[in-house]
PDB file of C-alpha atoms and ligand atoms in Angstrom:
ATOM      1  CA  ASP F   1      80.701 100.848  95.551  1.00  0.00           C
ATOM      2  CA  ALA F   2      80.515 104.644  95.525  1.00  0.00           C
ATOM      3  CA  ALA F   3      84.281 105.195  95.483  1.00  0.00           C
ATOM      4  CA  LEU F   4      84.678 102.881  92.486  1.00  0.00           C
ATOM      5  CA  ASP F   5      81.975 104.760  90.580  1.00  0.00           C
ATOM      6  CA  MET F   6      83.593 108.065  91.427  1.00  0.00           C
ATOM      7  CA  PHE F   7      87.276 107.215  90.980  1.00  0.00           C
ATOM      8  CA  GLY F   8      87.623 104.051  88.893  1.00  0.00           C
ATOM      9  CA  GLU F   9      89.729 101.097  89.909  1.00  0.00           C
ATOM     10  CA  LYS F  10      93.247 102.523  89.956  1.00  0.00           C
ATOM     11  CA  THR F  11      92.417 105.671  91.868  1.00  0.00           C
ATOM     12  CA  THR F  12      90.226 103.764  94.326  1.00  0.00           C
ATOM     13  CA  ALA F  13      93.236 101.557  95.096  1.00  0.00           C
ATOM     14  CA  ARG F  14      95.331 104.683  95.650  1.00  0.00           C
ATOM     15  CA  TRP F  15      92.668 106.173  97.910  1.00  0.00           C
ATOM     16  CA  LYS F  16      92.532 103.004 100.033  1.00  0.00           C
ATOM     17  CA  ASN F  17      96.280 102.668 100.259  1.00  0.00           C
ATOM     18  CA  PRO F  18      98.100 105.928  99.498  1.00  0.00           C
ATOM     19  CA  SER F  19     101.899 105.526  99.415  1.00  0.00           C
ATOM     20  CA  PHE F  20     102.847 109.015 100.528  1.00  0.00           C
ATOM     21  CA  ALA F  21     100.315 109.822 103.271  1.00  0.00           C
ATOM     22  CA  ARG F  22     102.296 110.651 106.377  1.00  0.00           C
ATOM     23  CA  ILE F  23     103.558 113.607 108.337  1.00  0.00           C
ATOM     24  CA  MET F  24     107.317 113.937 107.788  1.00  0.00           C
ATOM     25  CA  ASN F  25     109.648 114.717 110.644  1.00  0.00           C
ATOM     26  CA  SER F  26     112.082 117.544 109.911  1.00  0.00           C
ATOM     27  CA  PRO F  27     111.306 118.096 106.231  1.00  0.00           C
ATOM     28  CA  ASP F  28     113.559 120.436 104.266  1.00  0.00           C
ATOM     29  CA  ALA F  29     110.473 122.198 103.026  1.00  0.00           C
ATOM     30  CA  ALA F  30     106.762 122.159 103.675  1.00  0.00           C
ATOM     31  CA  GLY F  31     103.828 124.061 102.286  1.00  0.00           C
ATOM     32  CA  ASP F  32     100.145 124.018 102.918  1.00  0.00           C
ATOM     33  CA  MET F  33      97.180 125.423 101.163  1.00  0.00           C
ATOM     34  CA  ALA F  34      93.527 125.749 102.095  1.00  0.00           C
ATOM     35  CA  GLY F  35      90.876 125.401  99.417  1.00  0.00           C
ATOM     36  CA  SER F  36      87.625 127.330  99.379  1.00  0.00           C
ATOM     37  CA  CYS F  37      85.998 124.167 100.796  1.00  0.00           C
ATOM     38  CA  GLY F  38      87.977 124.832 103.987  1.00  0.00           C
ATOM     39  CA  ASP F  39      90.103 121.709 103.657  1.00  0.00           C
ATOM     40  CA  THR F  40      93.875 121.828 103.595  1.00  0.00           C
ATOM     41  CA  ILE F  41      96.637 119.803 102.004  1.00  0.00           C
ATOM     42  CA  LYS F  42     100.149 119.967 103.359  1.00  0.00           C
ATOM     43  CA  ILE F  43     103.149 118.715 101.391  1.00  0.00           C
ATOM     44  CA  PHE F  44     106.493 117.803 102.975  1.00  0.00           C
ATOM     45  CA  LEU F  45     109.739 117.468 101.015  1.00  0.00           C
ATOM     46  CA  LYS F  46     113.292 116.282 101.593  1.00  0.00           C
ATOM     47  CA  ILE F  47     115.587 118.045  99.160  1.00  0.00           C
ATOM     48  CA  THR F  48     119.296 117.436  98.591  1.00  0.00           C
ATOM     49  CA  GLU F  49     121.239 119.533  96.104  1.00  0.00           C
ATOM     50  CA  SER F  50     118.017 120.757  94.512  1.00  0.00           C
ATOM     51  CA  LYS F  51     116.680 117.224  94.055  1.00  0.00           C
ATOM     52  CA  ILE F  52     113.558 115.952  95.793  1.00  0.00           C
ATOM     53  CA  ASN F  53     114.442 112.681  97.490  1.00  0.00           C
ATOM     54  CA  GLU F  54     111.292 112.216  99.519  1.00  0.00           C
ATOM     55  CA  ALA F  55     107.796 113.608  99.532  1.00  0.00           C
ATOM     56  CA  SER F  56     104.774 113.084 101.729  1.00  0.00           C
ATOM     57  CA  PHE F  57     101.457 114.769 102.434  1.00  0.00           C
ATOM     58  CA  TYR F  58      98.751 115.226 104.990  1.00  0.00           C
ATOM     59  CA  THR F  59      95.225 116.344 104.278  1.00  0.00           C
ATOM     60  CA  SER F  60      92.100 117.076 106.243  1.00  0.00           C
ATOM     61  CA  GLY F  61      90.146 116.851 103.011  1.00  0.00           C
ATOM     62  CA  CYS F  62      88.109 114.445 100.954  1.00  0.00           C
ATOM     63  CA  GLY F  63      89.112 111.298  99.070  1.00  0.00           C
ATOM     64  CA  ALA F  64      89.964 113.342  95.990  1.00  0.00           C
ATOM     65  CA  SER F  65      92.401 115.408  98.033  1.00  0.00           C
ATOM     66  CA  ILE F  66      94.035 112.195  99.304  1.00  0.00           C
ATOM     67  CA  VAL F  67      94.617 110.835  95.803  1.00  0.00           C
ATOM     68  CA  SER F  68      95.692 114.284  94.554  1.00  0.00           C
ATOM     69  CA  GLY F  69      98.190 114.755  97.382  1.00  0.00           C
ATOM     70  CA  ASP F  70      99.481 111.248  96.808  1.00  0.00           C
ATOM     71  CA  MET F  71      99.949 111.853  93.081  1.00  0.00           C
ATOM     72  CA  ALA F  72     101.605 115.245  93.688  1.00  0.00           C
ATOM     73  CA  CYS F  73     104.177 113.412  95.842  1.00  0.00           C
ATOM     74  CA  GLU F  74     104.632 110.588  93.359  1.00  0.00           C
ATOM     75  CA  LEU F  75     105.245 113.044  90.512  1.00  0.00           C
ATOM     76  CA  SER F  76     107.721 115.067  92.617  1.00  0.00           C
ATOM     77  CA  VAL F  77     110.026 112.339  93.871  1.00  0.00           C
ATOM     78  CA  ASN F  78     113.354 112.229  91.991  1.00  0.00           C
ATOM     79  CA  LYS F  79     112.606 115.516  90.233  1.00  0.00           C
ATOM     80  CA  THR F  80     114.683 118.645  90.596  1.00  0.00           C
ATOM     81  CA  VAL F  81     113.084 121.639  92.250  1.00  0.00           C
ATOM     82  CA  ASP F  82     112.860 123.276  88.821  1.00  0.00           C
ATOM     83  CA  GLN F  83     111.130 120.267  87.291  1.00  0.00           C
ATOM     84  CA  ALA F  84     108.711 119.974  90.194  1.00  0.00           C
ATOM     85  CA  SER F  85     107.800 123.649  89.918  1.00  0.00           C
ATOM     86  CA  GLU F  86     106.206 122.766  86.594  1.00  0.00           C
ATOM     87  CA  ILE F  87     103.805 120.209  88.109  1.00  0.00           C
ATOM     88  CA  SER F  88     100.337 121.645  87.699  1.00  0.00           C
ATOM     89  CA  GLY F  89      96.888 120.617  88.819  1.00  0.00           C
ATOM     90  CA  GLU F  90      96.272 119.497  85.230  1.00  0.00           C
ATOM     91  CA  ASP F  91      99.318 117.226  85.396  1.00  0.00           C
ATOM     92  CA  ILE F  92      97.988 115.645  88.590  1.00  0.00           C
ATOM     93  CA  LEU F  93      94.556 115.185  87.019  1.00  0.00           C
ATOM     94  CA  THR F  94      96.045 113.616  83.904  1.00  0.00           C
ATOM     95  CA  ALA F  95      98.225 111.275  85.945  1.00  0.00           C
ATOM     96  CA  LEU F  96      95.157 110.214  87.950  1.00  0.00           C
ATOM     97  CA  GLY F  97      93.192 109.622  84.760  1.00  0.00           C
ATOM     98  CA  GLY F  98      90.830 112.444  85.723  1.00  0.00           C
ATOM     99  CA  LEU F  99      88.563 113.164  88.690  1.00  0.00           C
ATOM    100  CA  PRO F 100      84.849 113.918  88.803  1.00  0.00           C
ATOM    101  CA  GLU F 101      84.163 117.499  87.674  1.00  0.00           C
ATOM    102  CA  ASP F 102      83.248 118.725  91.158  1.00  0.00           C
ATOM    103  CA  LYS F 103      86.520 117.310  92.551  1.00  0.00           C
ATOM    104  CA  THR F 104      89.054 118.629  90.056  1.00  0.00           C
ATOM    105  CA  HIS F 105      89.818 121.577  92.358  1.00  0.00           C
ATOM    106  CA  CYS F 106      91.373 119.132  94.837  1.00  0.00           C
ATOM    107  CA  ALA F 107      94.122 118.394  92.263  1.00  0.00           C
ATOM    108  CA  HIS F 108      94.764 122.123  91.930  1.00  0.00           C
ATOM    109  CA  LEU F 109      94.884 122.431  95.723  1.00  0.00           C
ATOM    110  CA  ALA F 110      97.540 119.676  95.839  1.00  0.00           C
ATOM    111  CA  SER F 111      99.677 121.396  93.187  1.00  0.00           C
ATOM    112  CA  SER F 112      99.322 124.731  95.026  1.00  0.00           C
ATOM    113  CA  ALA F 113     100.529 123.099  98.254  1.00  0.00           C
ATOM    114  CA  LEU F 114     103.483 121.600  96.350  1.00  0.00           C
ATOM    115  CA  GLN F 115     104.334 124.972  94.791  1.00  0.00           C
ATOM    116  CA  GLU F 116     104.066 126.586  98.224  1.00  0.00           C
ATOM    117  CA  ALA F 117     106.537 124.039  99.653  1.00  0.00           C
ATOM    118  CA  LEU F 118     108.962 124.622  96.766  1.00  0.00           C
ATOM    119  CA  GLY F 119     108.600 128.386  97.116  1.00  0.00           C
ATOM    120  CA  ASN F 120     109.348 128.134 100.828  1.00  0.00           C
ATOM    121  CA  TRP F 121     112.432 126.055 100.090  1.00  0.00           C
ATOM    122  CA  ILE F 122     113.678 128.554  97.494  1.00  0.00           C
ATOM    123  CA  GLY F 123     112.972 131.391  99.924  1.00  0.00           C
ATOM    124  CA  GLN F 124     114.972 129.715 102.719  1.00  0.00           C
ATOM    125  CA  LYS F 125     118.146 129.282 100.697  1.00  0.00           C
TER     126      LYS F 125
HETATM  127 FE1  FES B 201      87.864 119.813  99.992  1.00  0.00          FE
HETATM  128 FE2  FES B 201      88.425 117.969  98.206  1.00  0.00          FE
HETATM  129  S1  FES B 201      89.700 118.804  99.675  1.00  0.00           S
HETATM  130  S2  FES B 201      86.600 119.047  98.437  1.00  0.00           S
HETATM  131 FE1  FES B 202      88.399 122.233  98.225  1.00  0.00          FE
HETATM  132 FE2  FES B 202      89.643 123.332  96.235  1.00  0.00          FE
HETATM  133  S1  FES B 202      87.945 124.074  97.246  1.00  0.00           S
HETATM  134  S2  FES B 202      90.063 121.480  97.200  1.00  0.00           S
END
């Protein structure tokens, strides 16, 4: 199966059944980012007293952007805004156990969308 060859077992399972893929109603913060491929990832956050209680994402992009958005959310939940501002594309890649070379930019797109959401939240306060 092509997805298995590309992603390995764990990430294929995440791609088939992402935990955080949904549009959130009335998020406290949201941010989206478009990659040079033209696809976008949007991240939604619920934040109470500078702690991220909930995260979700939506993407128009490829399978790698789905697993990257999902991992960005997973890494953000229960973190403070400060801690989540440190989550990089490399962190997402590491947590996913890597992505094919031509798909690593999707992890960076997910972290940019997360940083955009956090920046918007900080800017609103
Ligand atoms: Fe466009 Fe992955 S989101 S290539
Ligand atoms: Fe598509 Fe970066 S160019 S995710």
